Amino acid sequence: MKTVTVIGAGPAGASVAIYLLRAGISTTVIYKDMGALGKAHAIDNYYGLEPPISGSELFERGLAQIRRLGANVVQDEVVGLAYGEKFDVQTTRETFPSDIVVLATGTSRVTPKIEGLKAYEGRGVSHCAVCDAFFYRGRHVAVLGSGEYALHEASVLLPMSASVTLFTQGKEPPEALPENLRVDRRKIVRLSGGESLESLTLEGDATVQVDGLFVAVGVAGSADLARKIGAEVSGVHIVTDSDKLTTVEGIYACGDCTGGLLQIAKAVSDGAVAAQHAIRYLRSLPN
């Protein structure tokens, strides 16, 4: 049986799942939390909600609906996306092989405010260890972050780099750290160098020499996961065609992660479009 994994359970992800499930396709939906929808006190601009309801209530209604239709709903954090015989969606606990993956985790609204971070992107600053670890063989690198996502990036870098240091910006690191992973709780305040990154300035004006910095703040959003599989990304948004297909066959993206109007109505529409194309694509595959 062909399988689909949807990453994200908000309006876009749930909409995709509804159409897939009604077409008889095995569908797993993975989500960590309610995301931006959970912060909405009252939704009064979406069709059929009279009286208005909270974002968290709408989210729970969506979960109940896809569960009723037969979705395998998993609450976990996705930390990686790779391609073997199928696409492998990696969470903190297990891996889900999939014929199709739909990215629908919304868009990152928080960027670390560190001087020089943007300026050195592509010149020592990376957002994807799987993509760029090869270029840092035998070199000294740092990972910015304090959660499971940062730990996953560090684990990718450790076998190849001379040293890996996890900078947590004052936060506590995850438990069960890999051997040889250094941890520094001090905050990075500035990046420096010439044509490429050469050093990090920490609070108190301490300086650490590094060849690369991998940004893995918070959880892996859709754009982070798209980069890992080689899909085109523009800023924090994933590039798709009119069918919500990314530049990698079998990988779709919908909702806020593709940019445009950041509204529930648009996210639901995106999900429906992505699902219809995905269904046709799956049915064209050989058994």
JSON list of N, CA, C and O in Angstrom, two decimals, residues 196-250:
[
{"chain": "A", "resi": 196, "resn": "SER", "atom": "N", "xyz": [34.63, 34.38, 4.61]},
{"chain": "A", "resi": 196, "resn": "SER", "atom": "CA", "xyz": [33.84, 33.33, 5.26]},
{"chain": "A", "resi": 196, "resn": "SER", "atom": "C", "xyz": [33.92, 33.50, 6.77]},
{"chain": "A", "resi": 196, "resn": "SER", "atom": "O", "xyz": [34.75, 34.25, 7.29]},
{"chain": "A", "resi": 197, "resn": "LEU", "atom": "N", "xyz": [33.05, 32.81, 7.48]},
{"chain": "A", "resi": 197, "resn": "LEU", "atom": "CA", "xyz": [32.98, 32.90, 8.95]},
{"chain": "A", "resi": 197, "resn": "LEU", "atom": "C", "xyz": [34.29, 32.40, 9.57]},
{"chain": "A", "resi": 197, "resn": "LEU", "atom": "O", "xyz": [34.82, 31.36, 9.17]},
{"chain": "A", "resi": 198, "resn": "GLU", "atom": "N", "xyz": [34.77, 33.15, 10.56]},
{"chain": "A", "resi": 198, "resn": "GLU", "atom": "CA", "xyz": [36.00, 32.77, 11.23]},
{"chain": "A", "resi": 198, "resn": "GLU", "atom": "C", "xyz": [35.85, 32.65, 12.75]},
{"chain": "A", "resi": 198, "resn": "GLU", "atom": "O", "xyz": [36.55, 31.86, 13.38]},
{"chain": "A", "resi": 199, "resn": "SER", "atom": "N", "xyz": [34.93, 33.43, 13.34]},
{"chain": "A", "resi": 199, "resn": "SER", "atom": "CA", "xyz": [34.83, 33.40, 14.79]},
{"chain": "A", "resi": 199, "resn": "SER", "atom": "C", "xyz": [33.46, 33.81, 15.29]},
{"chain": "A", "resi": 199, "resn": "SER", "atom": "O", "xyz": [32.71, 34.48, 14.59]},
{"chain": "A", "resi": 200, "resn": "LEU", "atom": "N", "xyz": [33.17, 33.41, 16.52]},
{"chain": "A", "resi": 200, "resn": "LEU", "atom": "CA", "xyz": [31.96, 33.79, 17.23]},
{"chain": "A", "resi": 200, "resn": "LEU", "atom": "C", "xyz": [32.36, 34.63, 18.43]},
{"chain": "A", "resi": 200, "resn": "LEU", "atom": "O", "xyz": [33.26, 34.25, 19.20]},
{"chain": "A", "resi": 201, "resn": "THR", "atom": "N", "xyz": [31.70, 35.76, 18.61]},
{"chain": "A", "resi": 201, "resn": "THR", "atom": "CA", "xyz": [31.90, 36.56, 19.81]},
{"chain": "A", "resi": 201, "resn": "THR", "atom": "C", "xyz": [30.77, 36.24, 20.77]},
{"chain": "A", "resi": 201, "resn": "THR", "atom": "O", "xyz": [29.59, 36.32, 20.42]},
{"chain": "A", "resi": 202, "resn": "LEU", "atom": "N", "xyz": [31.14, 35.87, 22.00]},
{"chain": "A", "resi": 202, "resn": "LEU", "atom": "CA", "xyz": [30.16, 35.48, 23.01]},
{"chain": "A", "resi": 202, "resn": "LEU", "atom": "C", "xyz": [29.96, 36.62, 24.00]},
{"chain": "A", "resi": 202, "resn": "LEU", "atom": "O", "xyz": [30.73, 37.60, 24.03]},
{"chain": "A", "resi": 203, "resn": "GLU", "atom": "N", "xyz": [28.92, 36.50, 24.81]},
{"chain": "A", "resi": 203, "resn": "GLU", "atom": "CA", "xyz": [28.69, 37.51, 25.85]},
{"chain": "A", "resi": 203, "resn": "GLU", "atom": "C", "xyz": [29.94, 37.59, 26.73]},
{"chain": "A", "resi": 203, "resn": "GLU", "atom": "O", "xyz": [30.57, 36.59, 27.03]},
{"chain": "A", "resi": 204, "resn": "GLY", "atom": "N", "xyz": [30.28, 38.81, 27.13]},
{"chain": "A", "resi": 204, "resn": "GLY", "atom": "CA", "xyz": [31.51, 39.02, 27.88]},
{"chain": "A", "resi": 204, "resn": "GLY", "atom": "C", "xyz": [32.71, 39.21, 27.00]},
{"chain": "A", "resi": 204, "resn": "GLY", "atom": "O", "xyz": [33.85, 39.26, 27.47]},
{"chain": "A", "resi": 205, "resn": "ASP", "atom": "N", "xyz": [32.48, 39.28, 25.66]},
{"chain": "A", "resi": 205, "resn": "ASP", "atom": "CA", "xyz": [33.53, 39.53, 24.66]},
{"chain": "A", "resi": 205, "resn": "ASP", "atom": "C", "xyz": [34.51, 38.38, 24.49]},
{"chain": "A", "resi": 205, "resn": "ASP", "atom": "O", "xyz": [35.59, 38.55, 23.92]},
{"chain": "A", "resi": 206, "resn": "ALA", "atom": "N", "xyz": [34.15, 37.18, 24.96]},
{"chain": "A", "resi": 206, "resn": "ALA", "atom": "CA", "xyz": [34.99, 36.01, 24.67]},
{"chain": "A", "resi": 206, "resn": "ALA", "atom": "C", "xyz": [34.84, 35.66, 23.18]},
{"chain": "A", "resi": 206, "resn": "ALA", "atom": "O", "xyz": [33.80, 35.88, 22.58]},
{"chain": "A", "resi": 207, "resn": "THR", "atom": "N", "xyz": [35.89, 35.12, 22.58]},
{"chain": "A", "resi": 207, "resn": "THR", "atom": "CA", "xyz": [35.89, 34.78, 21.16]},
{"chain": "A", "resi": 207, "resn": "THR", "atom": "C", "xyz": [36.20, 33.31, 20.98]},
{"chain": "A", "resi": 207, "resn": "THR", "atom": "O", "xyz": [37.12, 32.77, 21.63]},
{"chain": "A", "resi": 208, "resn": "VAL", "atom": "N", "xyz": [35.46, 32.66, 20.10]},
{"chain": "A", "resi": 208, "resn": "VAL", "atom": "CA", "xyz": [35.67, 31.25, 19.78]},
{"chain": "A", "resi": 208, "resn": "VAL", "atom": "C", "xyz": [35.89, 31.14, 18.27]},
{"chain": "A", "resi": 208, "resn": "VAL", "atom": "O", "xyz": [35.09, 31.63, 17.48]},
{"chain": "A", "resi": 209, "resn": "GLN", "atom": "N", "xyz": [36.98, 30.49, 17.88]},
{"chain": "A", "resi": 209, "resn": "GLN", "atom": "CA", "xyz": [37.28, 30.28, 16.46]},
{"chain": "A", "resi": 209, "resn": "GLN", "atom": "C", "xyz": [36.47, 29.10, 15.94]},
{"chain": "A", "resi": 209, "resn": "GLN", "atom": "O", "xyz": [36.50, 28.01, 16.51]},
{"chain": "A", "resi": 210, "resn": "VAL", "atom": "N", "xyz": [35.74, 29.32, 14.84]},
{"chain": "A", "resi": 210, "resn": "VAL", "atom": "CA", "xyz": [34.97, 28.24, 14.21]},
{"chain": "A", "resi": 210, "resn": "VAL", "atom": "C", "xyz": [35.05, 28.40, 12.69]},
{"chain": "A", "resi": 210, "resn": "VAL", "atom": "O", "xyz": [35.28, 29.48, 12.18]},
{"chain": "A", "resi": 211, "resn": "ASP", "atom": "N", "xyz": [34.84, 27.29, 11.99]},
{"chain": "A", "resi": 211, "resn": "ASP", "atom": "CA", "xyz": [34.78, 27.32, 10.53]},
{"chain": "A", "resi": 211, "resn": "ASP", "atom": "C", "xyz": [33.35, 27.36, 10.02]},
{"chain": "A", "resi": 211, "resn": "ASP", "atom": "O", "xyz": [33.11, 27.75, 8.87]},
{"chain": "A", "resi": 212, "resn": "GLY", "atom": "N", "xyz": [32.40, 26.93, 10.87]},
{"chain": "A", "resi": 212, "resn": "GLY", "atom": "CA", "xyz": [31.01, 26.90, 10.43]},
{"chain": "A", "resi": 212, "resn": "GLY", "atom": "C", "xyz": [30.05, 26.94, 11.60]},
{"chain": "A", "resi": 212, "resn": "GLY", "atom": "O", "xyz": [30.38, 26.48, 12.70]},
{"chain": "A", "resi": 213, "resn": "LEU", "atom": "N", "xyz": [28.86, 27.50, 11.36]},
{"chain": "A", "resi": 213, "resn": "LEU", "atom": "CA", "xyz": [27.80, 27.54, 12.37]},
{"chain": "A", "resi": 213, "resn": "LEU", "atom": "C", "xyz": [26.53, 27.01, 11.74]},
{"chain": "A", "resi": 213, "resn": "LEU", "atom": "O", "xyz": [26.07, 27.53, 10.71]},
{"chain": "A", "resi": 214, "resn": "PHE", "atom": "N", "xyz": [25.96, 25.99, 12.35]},
{"chain": "A", "resi": 214, "resn": "PHE", "atom": "CA", "xyz": [24.72, 25.39, 11.87]},
{"chain": "A", "resi": 214, "resn": "PHE", "atom": "C", "xyz": [23.58, 25.83, 12.77]},
{"chain": "A", "resi": 214, "resn": "PHE", "atom": "O", "xyz": [23.60, 25.60, 13.98]},
{"chain": "A", "resi": 215, "resn": "VAL", "atom": "N", "xyz": [22.58, 26.49, 12.18]},
{"chain": "A", "resi": 215, "resn": "VAL", "atom": "CA", "xyz": [21.47, 27.06, 12.94]},
{"chain": "A", "resi": 215, "resn": "VAL", "atom": "C", "xyz": [20.36, 26.03, 13.04]},
{"chain": "A", "resi": 215, "resn": "VAL", "atom": "O", "xyz": [19.84, 25.56, 12.03]},
{"chain": "A", "resi": 216, "resn": "ALA", "atom": "N", "xyz": [19.99, 25.69, 14.27]},
{"chain": "A", "resi": 216, "resn": "ALA", "atom": "CA", "xyz": [18.93, 24.70, 14.51]},
{"chain": "A", "resi": 216, "resn": "ALA", "atom": "C", "xyz": [18.14, 25.13, 15.74]},
{"chain": "A", "resi": 216, "resn": "ALA", "atom": "O", "xyz": [18.05, 24.41, 16.75]},
{"chain": "A", "resi": 217, "resn": "VAL", "atom": "N", "xyz": [17.57, 26.32, 15.67]},
{"chain": "A", "resi": 217, "resn": "VAL", "atom": "CA", "xyz": [16.85, 26.90, 16.80]},
{"chain": "A", "resi": 217, "resn": "VAL", "atom": "C", "xyz": [15.42, 26.39, 16.82]},
{"chain": "A", "resi": 217, "resn": "VAL", "atom": "O", "xyz": [14.76, 26.30, 15.78]},
{"chain": "A", "resi": 218, "resn": "GLY", "atom": "N", "xyz": [14.94, 26.05, 18.01]},
{"chain": "A", "resi": 218, "resn": "GLY", "atom": "CA", "xyz": [13.56, 25.57, 18.14]},
{"chain": "A", "resi": 218, "resn": "GLY", "atom": "C", "xyz": [13.39, 24.21, 17.51]},
{"chain": "A", "resi": 218, "resn": "GLY", "atom": "O", "xyz": [14.19, 23.30, 17.71]},
{"chain": "A", "resi": 219, "resn": "VAL", "atom": "N", "xyz": [12.32, 24.05, 16.72]},
{"chain": "A", "resi": 219, "resn": "VAL", "atom": "CA", "xyz": [12.06, 22.79, 16.03]},
{"chain": "A", "resi": 219, "resn": "VAL", "atom": "C", "xyz": [12.28, 22.99, 14.54]},
{"chain": "A", "resi": 219, "resn": "VAL", "atom": "O", "xyz": [12.28, 24.10, 14.03]},
{"chain": "A", "resi": 220, "resn": "ALA", "atom": "N", "xyz": [12.46, 21.88, 13.83]},
{"chain": "A", "resi": 220, "resn": "ALA", "atom": "CA", "xyz": [12.67, 21.96, 12.39]},
{"chain": "A", "resi": 220, "resn": "ALA", "atom": "C", "xyz": [11.37, 22.34, 11.70]},
{"chain": "A", "resi": 220, "resn": "ALA", "atom": "O", "xyz": [10.39, 21.61, 11.76]},
{"chain": "A", "resi": 221, "resn": "GLY", "atom": "N", "xyz": [11.34, 23.50, 11.06]},
{"chain": "A", "resi": 221, "resn": "GLY", "atom": "CA", "xyz": [10.17, 23.91, 10.31]},
{"chain": "A", "resi": 221, "resn": "GLY", "atom": "C", "xyz": [10.18, 23.33, 8.91]},
{"chain": "A", "resi": 221, "resn": "GLY", "atom": "O", "xyz": [11.12, 22.64, 8.51]},
{"chain": "A", "resi": 222, "resn": "SER", "atom": "N", "xyz": [9.15, 23.61, 8.15]},
{"chain": "A", "resi": 222, "resn": "SER", "atom": "CA", "xyz": [9.04, 23.06, 6.80]},
{"chain": "A", "resi": 222, "resn": "SER", "atom": "C", "xyz": [10.22, 23.44, 5.93]},
{"chain": "A", "resi": 222, "resn": "SER", "atom": "O", "xyz": [10.73, 22.61, 5.17]},
{"chain": "A", "resi": 223, "resn": "ALA", "atom": "N", "xyz": [10.67, 24.70, 6.01]},
{"chain": "A", "resi": 223, "resn": "ALA", "atom": "CA", "xyz": [11.79, 25.13, 5.17]},
{"chain": "A", "resi": 223, "resn": "ALA", "atom": "C", "xyz": [13.07, 24.38, 5.54]},
{"chain": "A", "resi": 223, "resn": "ALA", "atom": "O", "xyz": [13.86, 24.01, 4.66]},
{"chain": "A", "resi": 224, "resn": "ASP", "atom": "N", "xyz": [13.29, 24.14, 6.83]},
{"chain": "A", "resi": 224, "resn": "ASP", "atom": "CA", "xyz": [14.46, 23.38, 7.26]},
{"chain": "A", "resi": 224, "resn": "ASP", "atom": "C", "xyz": [14.44, 21.98, 6.68]},
{"chain": "A", "resi": 224, "resn": "ASP", "atom": "O", "xyz": [15.45, 21.47, 6.20]},
{"chain": "A", "resi": 225, "resn": "LEU", "atom": "N", "xyz": [13.28, 21.34, 6.75]},
{"chain": "A", "resi": 225, "resn": "LEU", "atom": "CA", "xyz": [13.15, 19.97, 6.23]},
{"chain": "A", "resi": 225, "resn": "LEU", "atom": "C", "xyz": [13.28, 19.95, 4.71]},
{"chain": "A", "resi": 225, "resn": "LEU", "atom": "O", "xyz": [13.87, 19.02, 4.15]},
{"chain": "A", "resi": 226, "resn": "ALA", "atom": "N", "xyz": [12.75, 20.97, 4.05]},
{"chain": "A", "resi": 226, "resn": "ALA", "atom": "CA", "xyz": [12.88, 21.04, 2.59]},
{"chain": "A", "resi": 226, "resn": "ALA", "atom": "C", "xyz": [14.34, 21.12, 2.18]},
{"chain": "A", "resi": 226, "resn": "ALA", "atom": "O", "xyz": [14.76, 20.46, 1.21]},
{"chain": "A", "resi": 227, "resn": "ARG", "atom": "N", "xyz": [15.13, 21.90, 2.89]},
{"chain": "A", "resi": 227, "resn": "ARG", "atom": "CA", "xyz": [16.55, 22.02, 2.57]},
{"chain": "A", "resi": 227, "resn": "ARG", "atom": "C", "xyz": [17.25, 20.67, 2.68]},
{"chain": "A", "resi": 227, "resn": "ARG", "atom": "O", "xyz": [18.15, 20.35, 1.89]},
{"chain": "A", "resi": 228, "resn": "LYS", "atom": "N", "xyz": [16.86, 19.86, 3.66]},
{"chain": "A", "resi": 228, "resn": "LYS", "atom": "CA", "xyz": [17.52, 18.58, 3.87]},
{"chain": "A", "resi": 228, "resn": "LYS", "atom": "C", "xyz": [17.35, 17.64, 2.69]},
{"chain": "A", "resi": 228, "resn": "LYS", "atom": "O", "xyz": [18.18, 16.77, 2.45]},
{"chain": "A", "resi": 229, "resn": "ILE", "atom": "N", "xyz": [16.25, 17.76, 1.98]},
{"chain": "A", "resi": 229, "resn": "ILE", "atom": "CA", "xyz": [15.97, 16.85, 0.87]},
{"chain": "A", "resi": 229, "resn": "ILE", "atom": "C", "xyz": [16.33, 17.48, -0.47]},
{"chain": "A", "resi": 229, "resn": "ILE", "atom": "O", "xyz": [16.18, 16.87, -1.53]},
{"chain": "A", "resi": 230, "resn": "GLY", "atom": "N", "xyz": [16.80, 18.74, -0.43]},
{"chain": "A", "resi": 230, "resn": "GLY", "atom": "CA", "xyz": [17.25, 19.40, -1.64]},
{"chain": "A", "resi": 230, "resn": "GLY", "atom": "C", "xyz": [16.20, 20.19, -2.38]},
{"chain": "A", "resi": 230, "resn": "GLY", "atom": "O", "xyz": [16.41, 20.61, -3.53]},
{"chain": "A", "resi": 231, "resn": "ALA", "atom": "N", "xyz": [15.05, 20.44, -1.74]},
{"chain": "A", "resi": 231, "resn": "ALA", "atom": "CA", "xyz": [14.00, 21.24, -2.38]},
{"chain": "A", "resi": 231, "resn": "ALA", "atom": "C", "xyz": [14.37, 22.72, -2.33]},
{"chain": "A", "resi": 231, "resn": "ALA", "atom": "O", "xyz": [15.00, 23.19, -1.37]},
{"chain": "A", "resi": 232, "resn": "GLU", "atom": "N", "xyz": [13.95, 23.45, -3.34]},
{"chain": "A", "resi": 232, "resn": "GLU", "atom": "CA", "xyz": [14.30, 24.87, -3.41]},
{"chain": "A", "resi": 232, "resn": "GLU", "atom": "C", "xyz": [13.55, 25.67, -2.35]},
{"chain": "A", "resi": 232, "resn": "GLU", "atom": "O", "xyz": [12.34, 25.50, -2.16]},
{"chain": "A", "resi": 233, "resn": "VAL", "atom": "N", "xyz": [14.28, 26.55, -1.69]},
{"chain": "A", "resi": 233, "resn": "VAL", "atom": "CA", "xyz": [13.72, 27.41, -0.66]},
{"chain": "A", "resi": 233, "resn": "VAL", "atom": "C", "xyz": [14.11, 28.84, -0.96]},
{"chain": "A", "resi": 233, "resn": "VAL", "atom": "O", "xyz": [15.24, 29.12, -1.38]},
{"chain": "A", "resi": 234, "resn": "SER", "atom": "N", "xyz": [13.17, 29.76, -0.78]},
{"chain": "A", "resi": 234, "resn": "SER", "atom": "CA", "xyz": [13.45, 31.19, -0.94]},
{"chain": "A", "resi": 234, "resn": "SER", "atom": "C", "xyz": [13.23, 31.86, 0.41]},
{"chain": "A", "resi": 234, "resn": "SER", "atom": "O", "xyz": [12.08, 32.04, 0.85]},
{"chain": "A", "resi": 235, "resn": "GLY", "atom": "N", "xyz": [14.31, 32.20, 1.09]},
{"chain": "A", "resi": 235, "resn": "GLY", "atom": "CA", "xyz": [14.18, 32.75, 2.44]},
{"chain": "A", "resi": 235, "resn": "GLY", "atom": "C", "xyz": [13.66, 31.68, 3.39]},
{"chain": "A", "resi": 235, "resn": "GLY", "atom": "O", "xyz": [14.26, 30.62, 3.53]},
{"chain": "A", "resi": 236, "resn": "VAL", "atom": "N", "xyz": [12.52, 31.96, 4.04]},
{"chain": "A", "resi": 236, "resn": "VAL", "atom": "CA", "xyz": [11.92, 30.97, 4.95]},
{"chain": "A", "resi": 236, "resn": "VAL", "atom": "C", "xyz": [10.77, 30.24, 4.28]},
{"chain": "A", "resi": 236, "resn": "VAL", "atom": "O", "xyz": [10.07, 29.45, 4.92]},
{"chain": "A", "resi": 237, "resn": "HIS", "atom": "N", "xyz": [10.56, 30.47, 2.98]},
{"chain": "A", "resi": 237, "resn": "HIS", "atom": "CA", "xyz": [9.43, 29.87, 2.28]},
{"chain": "A", "resi": 237, "resn": "HIS", "atom": "C", "xyz": [9.89, 28.82, 1.26]},
{"chain": "A", "resi": 237, "resn": "HIS", "atom": "O", "xyz": [10.94, 28.96, 0.64]},
{"chain": "A", "resi": 238, "resn": "ILE", "atom": "N", "xyz": [9.07, 27.79, 1.09]},
{"chain": "A", "resi": 238, "resn": "ILE", "atom": "CA", "xyz": [9.37, 26.72, 0.15]},
{"chain": "A", "resi": 238, "resn": "ILE", "atom": "C", "xyz": [8.78, 27.07, -1.21]},
{"chain": "A", "resi": 238, "resn": "ILE", "atom": "O", "xyz": [7.64, 27.52, -1.31]},
{"chain": "A", "resi": 239, "resn": "VAL", "atom": "N", "xyz": [9.56, 26.85, -2.24]},
{"chain": "A", "resi": 239, "resn": "VAL", "atom": "CA", "xyz": [9.12, 27.13, -3.61]},
{"chain": "A", "resi": 239, "resn": "VAL", "atom": "C", "xyz": [8.31, 25.94, -4.12]},
{"chain": "A", "resi": 239, "resn": "VAL", "atom": "O", "xyz": [8.77, 24.79, -4.07]},
{"chain": "A", "resi": 240, "resn": "THR", "atom": "N", "xyz": [7.09, 26.19, -4.61]},
{"chain": "A", "resi": 240, "resn": "THR", "atom": "CA", "xyz": [6.24, 25.13, -5.16]},
{"chain": "A", "resi": 240, "resn": "THR", "atom": "C", "xyz": [5.65, 25.60, -6.49]},
{"chain": "A", "resi": 240, "resn": "THR", "atom": "O", "xyz": [5.64, 26.79, -6.80]},
{"chain": "A", "resi": 241, "resn": "ASP", "atom": "N", "xyz": [5.11, 24.62, -7.24]},
{"chain": "A", "resi": 241, "resn": "ASP", "atom": "CA", "xyz": [4.36, 24.99, -8.43]},
{"chain": "A", "resi": 241, "resn": "ASP", "atom": "C", "xyz": [2.88, 25.16, -8.06]},
{"chain": "A", "resi": 241, "resn": "ASP", "atom": "O", "xyz": [2.53, 25.17, -6.87]},
{"chain": "A", "resi": 242, "resn": "SER", "atom": "N", "xyz": [2.02, 25.28, -9.05]},
{"chain": "A", "resi": 242, "resn": "SER", "atom": "CA", "xyz": [0.61, 25.53, -8.77]},
{"chain": "A", "resi": 242, "resn": "SER", "atom": "C", "xyz": [-0.09, 24.35, -8.12]},
{"chain": "A", "resi": 242, "resn": "SER", "atom": "O", "xyz": [-1.16, 24.50, -7.53]},
{"chain": "A", "resi": 243, "resn": "ASP", "atom": "N", "xyz": [0.52, 23.15, -8.20]},
{"chain": "A", "resi": 243, "resn": "ASP", "atom": "CA", "xyz": [-0.05, 21.96, -7.55]},
{"chain": "A", "resi": 243, "resn": "ASP", "atom": "C", "xyz": [0.54, 21.72, -6.17]},
{"chain": "A", "resi": 243, "resn": "ASP", "atom": "O", "xyz": [0.29, 20.67, -5.56]},
{"chain": "A", "resi": 244, "resn": "LYS", "atom": "N", "xyz": [1.34, 22.67, -5.69]},
{"chain": "A", "resi": 244, "resn": "LYS", "atom": "CA", "xyz": [1.99, 22.60, -4.37]},
{"chain": "A", "resi": 244, "resn": "LYS", "atom": "C", "xyz": [3.10, 21.54, -4.32]},
{"chain": "A", "resi": 244, "resn": "LYS", "atom": "O", "xyz": [3.47, 21.07, -3.25]},
{"chain": "A", "resi": 245, "resn": "LEU", "atom": "N", "xyz": [3.60, 21.18, -5.49]},
{"chain": "A", "resi": 245, "resn": "LEU", "atom": "CA", "xyz": [4.72, 20.26, -5.59]},
{"chain": "A", "resi": 245, "resn": "LEU", "atom": "C", "xyz": [6.02, 21.07, -5.52]},
{"chain": "A", "resi": 245, "resn": "LEU", "atom": "O", "xyz": [6.16, 22.09, -6.19]},
{"chain": "A", "resi": 246, "resn": "THR", "atom": "N", "xyz": [6.95, 20.61, -4.70]},
{"chain": "A", "resi": 246, "resn": "THR", "atom": "CA", "xyz": [8.24, 21.29, -4.59]},
{"chain": "A", "resi": 246, "resn": "THR", "atom": "C", "xyz": [9.12, 20.89, -5.77]},
{"chain": "A", "resi": 246, "resn": "THR", "atom": "O", "xyz": [8.69, 20.18, -6.68]},
{"chain": "A", "resi": 247, "resn": "THR", "atom": "N", "xyz": [10.36, 21.32, -5.75]},
{"chain": "A", "resi": 247, "resn": "THR", "atom": "CA", "xyz": [11.29, 20.96, -6.82]},
{"chain": "A", "resi": 247, "resn": "THR", "atom": "C", "xyz": [11.80, 19.53, -6.68]},
{"chain": "A", "resi": 247, "resn": "THR", "atom": "O", "xyz": [12.59, 19.08, -7.51]},
{"chain": "A", "resi": 248, "resn": "VAL", "atom": "N", "xyz": [11.36, 18.80, -5.66]},
{"chain": "A", "resi": 248, "resn": "VAL", "atom": "CA", "xyz": [11.70, 17.39, -5.50]},
{"chain": "A", "resi": 248, "resn": "VAL", "atom": "C", "xyz": [10.42, 16.57, -5.70]},
{"chain": "A", "resi": 248, "resn": "VAL", "atom": "O", "xyz": [9.44, 16.76, -4.98]},
{"chain": "A", "resi": 249, "resn": "GLU", "atom": "N", "xyz": [10.43, 15.67, -6.66]},
{"chain": "A", "resi": 249, "resn": "GLU", "atom": "CA", "xyz": [9.26, 14.86, -6.94]},
{"chain": "A", "resi": 249, "resn": "GLU", "atom": "C", "xyz": [8.85, 14.04, -5.71]},
{"chain": "A", "resi": 249, "resn": "GLU", "atom": "O", "xyz": [9.68, 13.39, -5.09]},
{"chain": "A", "resi": 250, "resn": "GLY", "atom": "N", "xyz": [7.58, 14.12, -5.38]},
{"chain": "A", "resi": 250, "resn": "GLY", "atom": "CA", "xyz": [7.08, 13.39, -4.22]},
{"chain": "A", "resi": 250, "resn": "GLY", "atom": "C", "xyz": [7.06, 14.18, -2.93]},
{"chain": "A", "resi": 250, "resn": "GLY", "atom": "O", "xyz": [6.56, 13.70, -1.91]}
]
